[in-house]
mmCIF file of C-alpha atoms in Angstrom:
data_model
loop_
_atom_site.group_PDB
_atom_site.id
_atom_site.type_symbol
_atom_site.label_atom_id
_atom_site.label_comp_id
_atom_site.label_asym_id
_atom_site.label_seq_id
_atom_site.Cartn_x
_atom_site.Cartn_y
_atom_site.Cartn_z
ATOM 1 C CA MET A 63 -22.679 -1.454 -20.751
ATOM 2 C CA ASN A 64 -19.650 -3.205 -22.184
ATOM 3 C CA ARG A 65 -20.041 -6.317 -24.275
ATOM 4 C CA GLN A 66 -17.933 -9.111 -22.836
ATOM 5 C CA ARG A 67 -15.991 -11.730 -24.770
ATOM 6 C CA ASN A 68 -14.520 -14.954 -23.398
ATOM 7 C CA THR A 69 -10.931 -15.773 -24.232
ATOM 8 C CA THR A 70 -8.972 -18.760 -22.943
ATOM 9 C CA PHE A 71 -5.185 -19.025 -22.813
ATOM 10 C CA SER A 72 -3.180 -21.957 -21.548
ATOM 11 C CA LEU A 73 0.243 -22.068 -19.891
ATOM 12 C CA LEU A 74 0.668 -18.280 -19.799
ATOM 13 C CA THR A 75 1.634 -16.014 -16.927
ATOM 14 C CA PRO A 76 -0.871 -13.303 -15.973
ATOM 15 C CA SER A 77 1.232 -10.562 -17.575
ATOM 16 C CA GLN A 78 1.523 -12.552 -20.825
ATOM 17 C CA VAL A 79 -2.219 -13.114 -20.896
ATOM 18 C CA TYR A 80 -2.814 -9.422 -20.276
ATOM 19 C CA LEU A 81 -0.637 -8.481 -23.242
ATOM 20 C CA LYS A 82 -2.168 -11.151 -25.463
ATOM 21 C CA ALA A 83 -5.680 -9.902 -24.668
ATOM 22 C CA GLY A 84 -4.637 -6.441 -25.750
ATOM 23 C CA ASN A 85 -6.182 -4.718 -22.718
ATOM 24 C CA LYS A 86 -9.584 -4.696 -24.422
ATOM 25 C CA PRO A 87 -12.351 -3.202 -22.253
ATOM 26 C CA GLY A 88 -14.727 -5.696 -20.748
ATOM 27 C CA THR A 89 -12.797 -8.779 -21.861
ATOM 28 C CA ILE A 90 -13.162 -11.812 -19.605
ATOM 29 C CA ILE A 91 -10.001 -13.887 -19.635
ATOM 30 C CA LYS A 92 -10.139 -17.512 -18.540
ATOM 31 C CA ILE A 93 -6.629 -18.640 -17.698
ATOM 32 C CA GLU A 94 -5.684 -22.278 -17.311
ATOM 33 C CA VAL A 95 -2.979 -21.927 -14.707
ATOM 34 C CA PRO A 96 -0.632 -24.782 -13.770
ATOM 35 C CA LYS A 97 0.797 -24.474 -10.299
ATOM 36 C CA THR A 98 4.280 -23.826 -11.650
ATOM 37 C CA VAL A 99 3.348 -20.573 -13.397
ATOM 38 C CA CYS A 100 0.964 -19.081 -10.835
ATOM 39 C CA ARG A 101 1.610 -15.500 -9.718
ATOM 40 C CA ASN A 102 0.383 -13.345 -6.875
ATOM 41 C CA GLU A 103 -2.537 -12.216 -8.974
ATOM 42 C CA MET A 104 -4.082 -15.685 -8.773
ATOM 43 C CA SER A 105 -6.275 -16.749 -5.885
ATOM 44 C CA LYS A 106 -5.073 -19.094 -3.177
ATOM 45 C CA SER A 107 -7.018 -21.983 -4.678
ATOM 46 C CA GLY A 108 -5.440 -21.378 -8.065
ATOM 47 C CA ARG A 109 -1.955 -21.376 -6.603
ATOM 48 C CA GLU A 110 -2.576 -24.583 -4.683
ATOM 49 C CA LEU A 111 -4.611 -26.576 -7.195
ATOM 50 C CA GLY A 112 -3.860 -25.062 -10.603
ATOM 51 C CA LEU A 113 -7.525 -24.291 -11.197
ATOM 52 C CA VAL A 114 -8.886 -22.132 -14.016
ATOM 53 C CA GLU A 115 -8.992 -18.500 -12.972
ATOM 54 C CA THR A 116 -11.098 -15.664 -14.381
ATOM 55 C CA ILE A 117 -9.733 -12.140 -14.515
ATOM 56 C CA SER A 118 -11.715 -9.181 -15.795
ATOM 57 C CA ILE A 119 -9.947 -6.297 -17.527
ATOM 58 C CA ALA A 120 -12.072 -3.272 -16.832
ATOM 59 C CA ASN A 121 -12.781 -0.327 -19.095
ATOM 60 C CA PRO A 122 -9.753 2.001 -18.839
ATOM 61 C CA LEU A 123 -12.075 4.967 -18.315
ATOM 62 C CA PHE A 124 -13.423 3.569 -15.077
ATOM 63 C CA GLY A 125 -10.643 1.487 -13.504
ATOM 64 C CA SER A 126 -10.705 -2.078 -12.293
ATOM 65 C CA LYS A 127 -11.389 -1.679 -8.595
ATOM 66 C CA ALA A 128 -12.815 1.076 -6.474
ATOM 67 C CA ASN A 129 -14.620 3.014 -9.160
ATOM 68 C CA SER A 130 -15.694 0.314 -11.584
ATOM 69 C CA THR A 131 -18.709 -0.690 -9.557
ATOM 70 C CA ASN A 132 -20.308 2.695 -9.058
ATOM 71 C CA GLY A 133 -19.528 4.100 -12.495
ATOM 72 C CA THR A 134 -17.488 7.014 -11.159
ATOM 73 C CA ASN A 135 -14.750 8.222 -13.468
ATOM 74 C CA PRO A 136 -11.510 7.991 -11.414
ATOM 75 C CA LEU A 137 -10.260 11.208 -13.020
ATOM 76 C CA TRP A 138 -13.013 13.113 -11.217
ATOM 77 C CA THR A 139 -11.733 11.957 -7.823
ATOM 78 C CA GLN A 140 -8.108 12.983 -8.347
ATOM 79 C CA GLN A 141 -6.796 15.808 -6.180
ATOM 80 C CA PHE A 142 -4.024 16.766 -8.593
ATOM 81 C CA ASP A 143 -4.178 17.769 -12.246
ATOM 82 C CA TYR A 144 -0.447 17.370 -12.858
ATOM 83 C CA LEU A 145 2.310 15.242 -11.364
ATOM 84 C CA ILE A 146 6.044 15.891 -11.572
ATOM 85 C CA VAL A 147 7.818 12.546 -11.374
ATOM 86 C CA ILE A 148 11.416 12.540 -10.124
ATOM 87 C CA ASP A 149 13.955 9.714 -10.083
ATOM 88 C CA PHE A 150 17.536 10.570 -9.156
ATOM 89 C CA GLU A 151 20.640 8.568 -9.961
ATOM 90 C CA SER A 152 23.510 8.899 -7.516
ATOM 91 C CA THR A 153 27.063 7.766 -6.954
ATOM 92 C CA CYS A 154 27.179 4.178 -5.717
ATOM 93 C CA TRP A 155 29.578 1.340 -5.062
ATOM 94 C CA GLU A 156 29.354 -2.417 -5.128
ATOM 95 C CA GLY A 157 29.048 -4.203 -1.800
ATOM 96 C CA GLU A 158 31.089 -2.561 0.940
ATOM 97 C CA GLN A 159 33.493 -0.763 -1.399
ATOM 98 C CA GLY A 160 31.814 2.555 -0.637
ATOM 99 C CA GLY A 161 32.550 2.327 3.065
ATOM 100 C CA TRP A 162 31.145 5.450 4.728
ATOM 101 C CA LYS A 163 30.840 7.389 1.481
ATOM 102 C CA GLN A 164 27.585 9.254 1.023
ATOM 103 C CA PRO A 165 25.659 9.192 -2.284
ATOM 104 C CA GLU A 166 25.681 12.296 -4.446
ATOM 105 C CA ILE A 167 23.153 13.016 -7.184
ATOM 106 C CA ILE A 168 24.644 12.624 -10.663
ATOM 107 C CA GLU A 169 21.451 12.710 -12.746
ATOM 108 C CA PHE A 170 18.495 14.958 -11.918
ATOM 109 C CA PRO A 171 15.482 14.167 -14.142
ATOM 110 C CA ALA A 172 11.831 15.157 -13.908
ATOM 111 C CA VAL A 173 8.804 14.622 -16.150
ATOM 112 C CA LEU A 174 5.456 16.412 -16.083
ATOM 113 C CA LEU A 175 2.448 14.082 -16.312
ATOM 114 C CA ASN A 176 -1.024 15.337 -17.197
ATOM 115 C CA VAL A 177 -3.311 13.287 -14.938
ATOM 116 C CA HIS A 178 -6.316 13.849 -17.205
ATOM 117 C CA THR A 179 -4.714 12.638 -20.428
ATOM 118 C CA GLY A 180 -1.796 10.463 -19.342
ATOM 119 C CA GLN A 181 0.539 12.482 -21.568
ATOM 120 C CA LEU A 182 4.071 13.552 -20.628
ATOM 121 C CA GLU A 183 4.043 17.232 -21.492
ATOM 122 C CA GLN A 184 7.458 18.436 -20.309
ATOM 123 C CA GLU A 185 10.798 16.944 -19.275
ATOM 124 C CA PHE A 186 13.845 18.160 -17.386
ATOM 125 C CA GLN A 187 17.220 16.426 -17.235
ATOM 126 C CA GLN A 188 20.546 17.606 -15.910
ATOM 127 C CA TYR A 189 23.747 15.721 -15.163
ATOM 128 C CA VAL A 190 25.405 16.764 -11.910
ATOM 129 C CA CYS A 191 29.090 16.653 -11.040
ATOM 130 C CA PRO A 192 29.816 15.105 -7.631
ATOM 131 C CA ILE A 193 32.361 16.912 -5.477
ATOM 132 C CA GLU A 194 32.852 14.557 -2.521
ATOM 133 C CA ASN A 195 33.727 11.548 -4.681
ATOM 134 C CA GLN A 196 34.396 12.880 -8.142
ATOM 135 C CA LYS A 197 35.387 9.625 -9.824
ATOM 136 C CA LEU A 198 32.508 7.270 -10.588
ATOM 137 C CA SER A 199 32.965 3.635 -9.655
ATOM 138 C CA GLU A 200 32.893 1.031 -12.417
ATOM 139 C CA PHE A 201 29.825 -0.412 -10.721
ATOM 140 C CA CYS A 202 28.045 2.950 -10.880
ATOM 141 C CA LYS A 203 28.863 3.464 -14.557
ATOM 142 C CA SER A 204 27.696 -0.046 -15.415
ATOM 143 C CA LEU A 205 24.466 0.250 -13.407
ATOM 144 C CA THR A 206 23.339 3.690 -14.562
ATOM 145 C CA GLY A 207 24.965 3.979 -17.974
ATOM 146 C CA ILE A 208 26.281 7.399 -16.931
ATOM 147 C CA THR A 209 29.833 8.108 -18.060
ATOM 148 C CA GLN A 210 32.594 9.949 -16.250
ATOM 149 C CA GLN A 211 32.600 12.536 -19.029
ATOM 150 C CA GLN A 212 28.899 13.271 -18.532
ATOM 151 C CA VAL A 213 29.329 14.093 -14.854
ATOM 152 C CA ASP A 214 32.567 15.988 -15.494
ATOM 153 C CA ASP A 215 30.606 18.145 -17.946
ATOM 154 C CA GLY A 216 27.721 18.472 -15.488
ATOM 155 C CA VAL A 217 26.974 21.276 -13.056
ATOM 156 C CA PRO A 218 27.189 21.431 -9.242
ATOM 157 C CA LEU A 219 24.030 20.440 -7.392
ATOM 158 C CA SER A 220 23.380 24.048 -6.362
ATOM 159 C CA THR A 221 23.388 25.117 -10.011
ATOM 160 C CA CYS A 222 21.218 22.162 -10.963
ATOM 161 C CA LEU A 223 18.638 23.161 -8.362
ATOM 162 C CA LEU A 224 18.655 26.688 -9.760
ATOM 163 C CA LEU A 225 18.048 25.365 -13.284
ATOM 164 C CA PHE A 226 15.307 23.091 -11.966
ATOM 165 C CA SER A 227 13.719 26.043 -10.176
ATOM 166 C CA ARG A 228 13.645 27.991 -13.440
ATOM 167 C CA TRP A 229 12.047 25.012 -15.202
ATOM 168 C CA ILE A 230 9.435 24.789 -12.438
ATOM 169 C CA ASN A 231 8.669 28.493 -12.716
ATOM 170 C CA THR A 232 8.254 28.209 -16.489
ATOM 171 C CA ILE A 233 5.748 25.366 -16.384
ATOM 172 C CA LYS A 234 4.077 26.946 -13.382
ATOM 173 C CA GLN A 235 3.380 30.082 -15.385
ATOM 174 C CA ASN A 236 2.502 28.307 -18.622
ATOM 175 C CA LYS A 237 0.050 25.903 -16.995
ATOM 176 C CA ASN A 238 -1.127 27.978 -14.009
ATOM 177 C CA LEU A 239 0.118 25.432 -11.494
ATOM 178 C CA ILE A 240 -0.086 25.646 -7.732
ATOM 179 C CA PHE A 241 1.659 23.073 -5.553
ATOM 180 C CA HIS A 242 0.325 20.782 -2.802
ATOM 181 C CA GLY A 243 -2.972 22.610 -2.384
ATOM 182 C CA ASN A 244 -6.527 21.351 -2.565
ATOM 183 C CA SER A 245 -9.452 22.094 -4.833
ATOM 184 C CA THR A 246 -10.843 24.724 -2.465
ATOM 185 C CA GLN A 247 -7.609 26.727 -2.613
ATOM 186 C CA LYS A 248 -7.411 27.140 -6.383
ATOM 187 C CA SER A 249 -9.222 29.378 -8.818
ATOM 188 C CA GLU A 250 -11.071 28.086 -11.856
ATOM 189 C CA ASN A 251 -8.023 28.497 -14.103
ATOM 190 C CA GLU A 252 -5.434 27.077 -11.712
ATOM 191 C CA ARG A 253 -4.226 23.477 -11.736
ATOM 192 C CA LEU A 254 -2.969 21.526 -8.730
ATOM 193 C CA CYS A 255 0.398 19.782 -8.932
ATOM 194 C CA THR A 256 2.641 17.715 -6.681
ATOM 195 C CA PHE A 257 5.735 15.521 -6.918
ATOM 196 C CA VAL A 258 5.863 11.746 -7.256
ATOM 197 C CA THR A 259 8.744 9.375 -6.535
ATOM 198 C CA TRP A 260 9.135 5.611 -6.420
ATOM 199 C CA SER A 261 9.760 5.341 -2.637
ATOM 200 C CA ASP A 262 10.846 8.137 -0.298
ATOM 201 C CA TRP A 263 14.553 7.675 -0.976
ATOM 202 C CA ASP A 264 14.964 10.341 -3.680
ATOM 203 C CA LEU A 265 13.632 13.348 -1.770
ATOM 204 C CA ALA A 266 13.707 12.292 1.887
ATOM 205 C CA THR A 267 17.168 10.726 1.879
ATOM 206 C CA CYS A 268 19.253 11.475 -1.190
ATOM 207 C CA LEU A 269 18.440 15.126 -1.925
ATOM 208 C CA HIS A 270 17.660 16.114 1.652
ATOM 209 C CA ASN A 271 20.888 14.724 3.097
ATOM 210 C CA GLU A 272 23.097 16.032 0.306
ATOM 211 C CA CYS A 273 21.668 19.542 0.634
ATOM 212 C CA ARG A 274 22.199 19.331 4.380
ATOM 213 C CA ARG A 275 25.814 18.216 4.048
ATOM 214 C CA LYS A 276 26.651 20.842 1.443
ATOM 215 C CA GLN A 277 24.631 23.671 3.009
ATOM 216 C CA ILE A 278 22.492 24.039 -0.142
ATOM 217 C CA SER A 279 18.994 25.489 -0.118
ATOM 218 C CA LYS A 280 16.285 23.677 -2.030
ATOM 219 C CA LEU A 281 12.758 24.539 -3.046
ATOM 220 C CA ASP A 282 10.250 24.205 -0.205
ATOM 221 C CA ILE A 283 7.830 22.506 -2.587
ATOM 222 C CA LEU A 284 10.227 19.527 -2.644
ATOM 223 C CA ASN A 285 9.294 18.756 0.969
ATOM 224 C CA GLN A 286 6.025 17.015 0.032
ATOM 225 C CA TRP A 287 5.343 14.216 -2.426
ATOM 226 C CA VAL A 288 3.524 11.005 -3.292
ATOM 227 C CA ASP A 289 5.388 7.774 -2.579
ATOM 228 C CA LEU A 290 4.073 5.710 -5.493
ATOM 229 C CA ARG A 291 5.473 2.453 -4.114
ATOM 230 C CA ALA A 292 3.459 2.828 -0.897
ATOM 231 C CA THR A 293 0.383 3.849 -2.890
ATOM 232 C CA TYR A 294 0.794 0.843 -5.187
ATOM 233 C CA LYS A 295 0.940 -1.522 -2.215
ATOM 234 C CA GLN A 296 -2.213 -0.028 -0.751
ATOM 235 C CA LEU A 297 -4.142 -0.020 -4.040
ATOM 236 C CA TYR A 298 -3.309 -3.553 -5.182
ATOM 237 C CA ASN A 299 -2.748 -5.100 -1.743
ATOM 238 C CA ARG A 300 0.620 -6.577 -2.661
ATOM 239 C CA ARG A 301 4.263 -5.627 -2.260
ATOM 240 C CA PRO A 302 5.866 -4.686 -5.594
ATOM 241 C CA GLN A 303 9.197 -6.191 -6.606
ATOM 242 C CA GLY A 304 10.781 -2.949 -7.732
ATOM 243 C CA LEU A 305 9.542 -0.569 -10.416
ATOM 244 C CA ARG A 306 10.034 -3.070 -13.224
ATOM 245 C CA GLY A 307 8.204 -5.722 -11.215
ATOM 246 C CA ALA A 308 5.298 -3.394 -10.497
ATOM 247 C CA LEU A 309 4.946 -2.613 -14.193
ATOM 248 C CA SER A 310 5.206 -6.284 -15.140
ATOM 249 C CA GLU A 311 2.480 -7.257 -12.673
ATOM 250 C CA LEU A 312 0.141 -4.912 -14.550
ATOM 251 C CA GLY A 313 1.197 -6.181 -17.967
ATOM 252 C CA ILE A 314 3.283 -3.108 -18.804
ATOM 253 C CA ASN A 315 6.720 -3.484 -20.370
ATOM 254 C CA PHE A 316 9.547 -1.339 -19.005
ATOM 255 C CA GLU A 317 10.700 1.037 -21.748
ATOM 256 C CA GLY A 318 14.288 2.207 -22.056
ATOM 257 C CA ARG A 319 17.255 1.525 -19.805
ATOM 258 C CA GLU A 320 16.631 0.587 -16.199
ATOM 259 C CA HIS A 321 18.491 2.850 -13.728
ATOM 260 C CA SER A 322 18.626 5.661 -16.247
ATOM 261 C CA GLY A 323 17.016 8.417 -14.210
ATOM 262 C CA LEU A 324 15.000 9.845 -17.095
ATOM 263 C CA CYS A 325 13.817 6.402 -18.253
ATOM 264 C CA ASP A 326 12.874 5.461 -14.698
ATOM 265 C CA ALA A 327 10.907 8.713 -14.317
ATOM 266 C CA ARG A 328 9.053 8.089 -17.579
ATOM 267 C CA ASN A 329 8.167 4.537 -16.563
ATOM 268 C CA THR A 330 7.082 5.686 -13.107
ATOM 269 C CA SER A 331 4.758 8.122 -14.874
ATOM 270 C CA ARG A 332 3.279 5.303 -16.939
ATOM 271 C CA LEU A 333 2.692 3.337 -13.755
ATOM 272 C CA ALA A 334 1.066 6.332 -12.049
ATOM 273 C CA TRP A 335 -1.268 6.794 -15.018
ATOM 274 C CA ARG A 336 -2.257 3.129 -14.933
ATOM 275 C CA MET A 337 -2.964 3.363 -11.203
ATOM 276 C CA VAL A 338 -5.219 6.349 -11.853
ATOM 277 C CA GLN A 339 -7.069 4.312 -14.472
ATOM 278 C CA ASP A 340 -7.469 1.505 -11.951
ATOM 279 C CA GLY A 341 -9.213 3.808 -9.511
ATOM 280 C CA GLY A 342 -6.248 4.800 -7.357
ATOM 281 C CA VAL A 343 -6.406 8.299 -5.894
ATOM 282 C CA LEU A 344 -2.916 9.782 -5.601
ATOM 283 C CA LYS A 345 -2.442 11.733 -2.389
ATOM 284 C CA ILE A 346 0.595 13.176 -0.631
ATOM 285 C CA THR A 347 2.126 10.452 1.536
ATOM 286 C CA THR A 348 5.235 12.206 2.887
ATOM 287 C CA ASN A 349 5.756 15.681 4.292
ATOM 288 C CA ILE A 350 9.226 16.538 5.596
ATOM 289 C CA ASN A 351 7.870 19.612 7.382
ATOM 290 C CA THR A 352 5.620 17.609 9.691
ATOM 291 C CA THR A 353 8.384 15.054 10.212
ATOM 292 C CA SER A 354 10.768 17.822 11.299
ATOM 293 C CA ALA A 355 8.181 19.092 13.761
ATOM 294 C CA ARG A 356 8.023 15.633 15.356
ATOM 295 C CA TYR A 357 11.802 15.560 15.619
ATOM 296 C CA GLY A 358 11.633 18.964 17.343
ATOM 297 C CA SER A 359 9.328 17.620 20.044
ATOM 298 C CA PHE A 360 11.602 14.602 20.478
ATOM 299 C CA LEU A 361 14.621 16.837 20.972
ATOM 300 C CA PHE A 362 13.014 18.837 23.707
ATOM 301 C CA GLU A 363 12.058 15.674 25.600
ATOM 302 C CA HIS A 364 15.473 14.047 25.221
ATOM 303 C CA PRO A 365 17.142 13.631 28.657
ATOM 304 C CA PHE A 366 20.467 14.869 27.313
ATOM 305 C CA LEU A 367 19.010 18.354 26.831
ATOM 306 C CA GLN A 368 17.269 18.741 30.162
ATOM 307 C CA HIS A 369 20.336 20.224 31.878
ATOM 308 C CA LEU A 370 20.791 22.940 29.241
ATOM 309 C CA PRO A 371 19.530 26.352 30.537
ATOM 310 C CA SER A 372 18.176 27.419 27.162
ATOM 311 C CA PHE A 373 15.882 24.394 27.106
ATOM 312 C CA ARG A 374 15.070 24.213 30.810
ATOM 313 C CA GLU A 375 14.066 27.863 31.042
ATOM 314 C CA ALA A 376 12.147 28.050 27.761
ATOM 315 C CA PRO A 377 8.757 29.700 28.541
ATOM 316 C CA ASN A 378 5.580 28.142 27.207
ATOM 317 C CA ASN A 379 4.717 31.129 25.050
ATOM 318 C CA ASN A 380 7.877 30.554 23.027
ATOM 319 C CA CYS A 381 6.870 27.009 22.167
ATOM 320 C CA ALA A 382 4.542 25.834 19.458
ATOM 321 C CA GLN A 383 2.765 23.347 21.708
ATOM 322 C CA GLY A 384 3.674 24.231 25.279
ATOM 323 C CA ALA A 385 6.745 23.397 27.313
ATOM 324 C CA LYS A 386 7.519 20.211 25.397
ATOM 325 C CA GLY A 387 6.639 21.419 21.915
ATOM 326 C CA LEU A 388 9.688 23.298 20.628
ATOM 327 C CA THR A 389 9.667 23.344 16.844
ATOM 328 C CA MET A 390 12.740 22.947 14.679
ATOM 329 C CA THR A 391 12.692 26.711 14.064
ATOM 330 C CA LYS A 392 12.909 27.513 17.763
ATOM 331 C CA ILE A 393 15.688 24.987 18.307
ATOM 332 C CA ALA A 394 17.636 26.364 15.358
ATOM 333 C CA LYS A 395 17.625 29.783 17.044
ATOM 334 C CA LEU A 396 19.774 28.449 19.892
ATOM 335 C CA PRO A 397 23.300 28.599 18.405
ATOM 336 C CA GLN A 398 24.971 28.047 21.774
ATOM 337 C CA THR A 399 23.561 24.500 21.853
ATOM 338 C CA ALA A 400 23.923 23.662 18.149
ATOM 339 C CA GLU A 401 26.563 20.978 18.658
ATOM 340 C CA ASN A 402 24.539 19.413 21.454
ATOM 341 C CA ILE A 403 21.504 19.256 19.209
ATOM 342 C CA ARG A 404 23.529 17.534 16.484
ATOM 343 C CA ARG A 405 24.790 15.061 19.058
ATOM 344 C CA VAL A 406 21.225 14.228 20.130
ATOM 345 C CA TYR A 407 20.268 13.596 16.519
ATOM 346 C CA ARG A 408 23.219 11.275 16.061
ATOM 347 C CA GLU A 409 22.364 9.388 19.250
ATOM 348 C CA ALA A 410 18.805 8.942 18.022
ATOM 349 C CA GLY A 411 19.925 7.708 14.610
ATOM 350 C CA LEU A 412 18.480 10.788 12.877
ATOM 351 C CA PRO A 413 20.227 12.972 10.280
ATOM 352 C CA PRO A 414 21.646 16.075 12.039
ATOM 353 C CA PRO A 415 19.837 19.299 11.115
ATOM 354 C CA ILE A 416 21.406 22.353 9.508
ATOM 355 C CA LEU A 417 21.789 24.899 12.300
#
């Protein structure tokens, strides 16, 4: 049982109090909170009346929420042993200067987090040269800190993905990793691993759309990941104000340059580790494969396609789920209707598939 100490601070924000207390296990912090400095962490009465609030900082080994009451170590409940955190930087423009231009990845970073120790054991970083809009905007250079020379000296996205694949294979062999599985699918010596991003944008939008536009193949393992922003909201029951804001709410200082892909990935890893300590169980939140299957069903039901012979005459035994269950694979095997399929996607506001 932890020995508790009482500490009182006046006129401090929750994050300042957290830092001042030094994150000592079992410390009870009594905060005298004026209304003007209240944050979301404070109760409704504290926000309205400026009452004294009490916040308990739990033992880091057991987390502050779900697992602190029953004594269960949160590390025992984790599905994954390792997390690969990704945070792309892409071409961008201020306001409406970009027009209809599409973002292209210009920095491809990844860090390997050991869920059991909180240590970053490996890193990957590669600058990528854009080909659709080769000259970086002044806004982009100012925001990311990436120079024109760095992207000019970079590699095409296809080459970057090849280098990333080699890096994945190396750590996979060295650490006996398997991706996106569960504990029943691994041997005693194997370790489960998945990807983590701050929101779905990096893998579902940026990489997916660029590979589609440029006809580039990517690793299938990049089709599943943990959206840490969504997990954060569920764990702490509040909407984070960006990555820096999420860290600040937990009393963690952002380290390095914001909007540097590698720095963002490192800080996202620190946040993920803290969430594990607080009892959060990180699970896959997004799977592009299942999303594509839903789009396939939608396509078959779309009125625009009903007059097409290849769809109207499709027998049930050629469908995954009966007459209205064509999968993306089956649709992709109908080259005579490829343009029609793309048109349906555009009408539905969905990104056209590669056919």
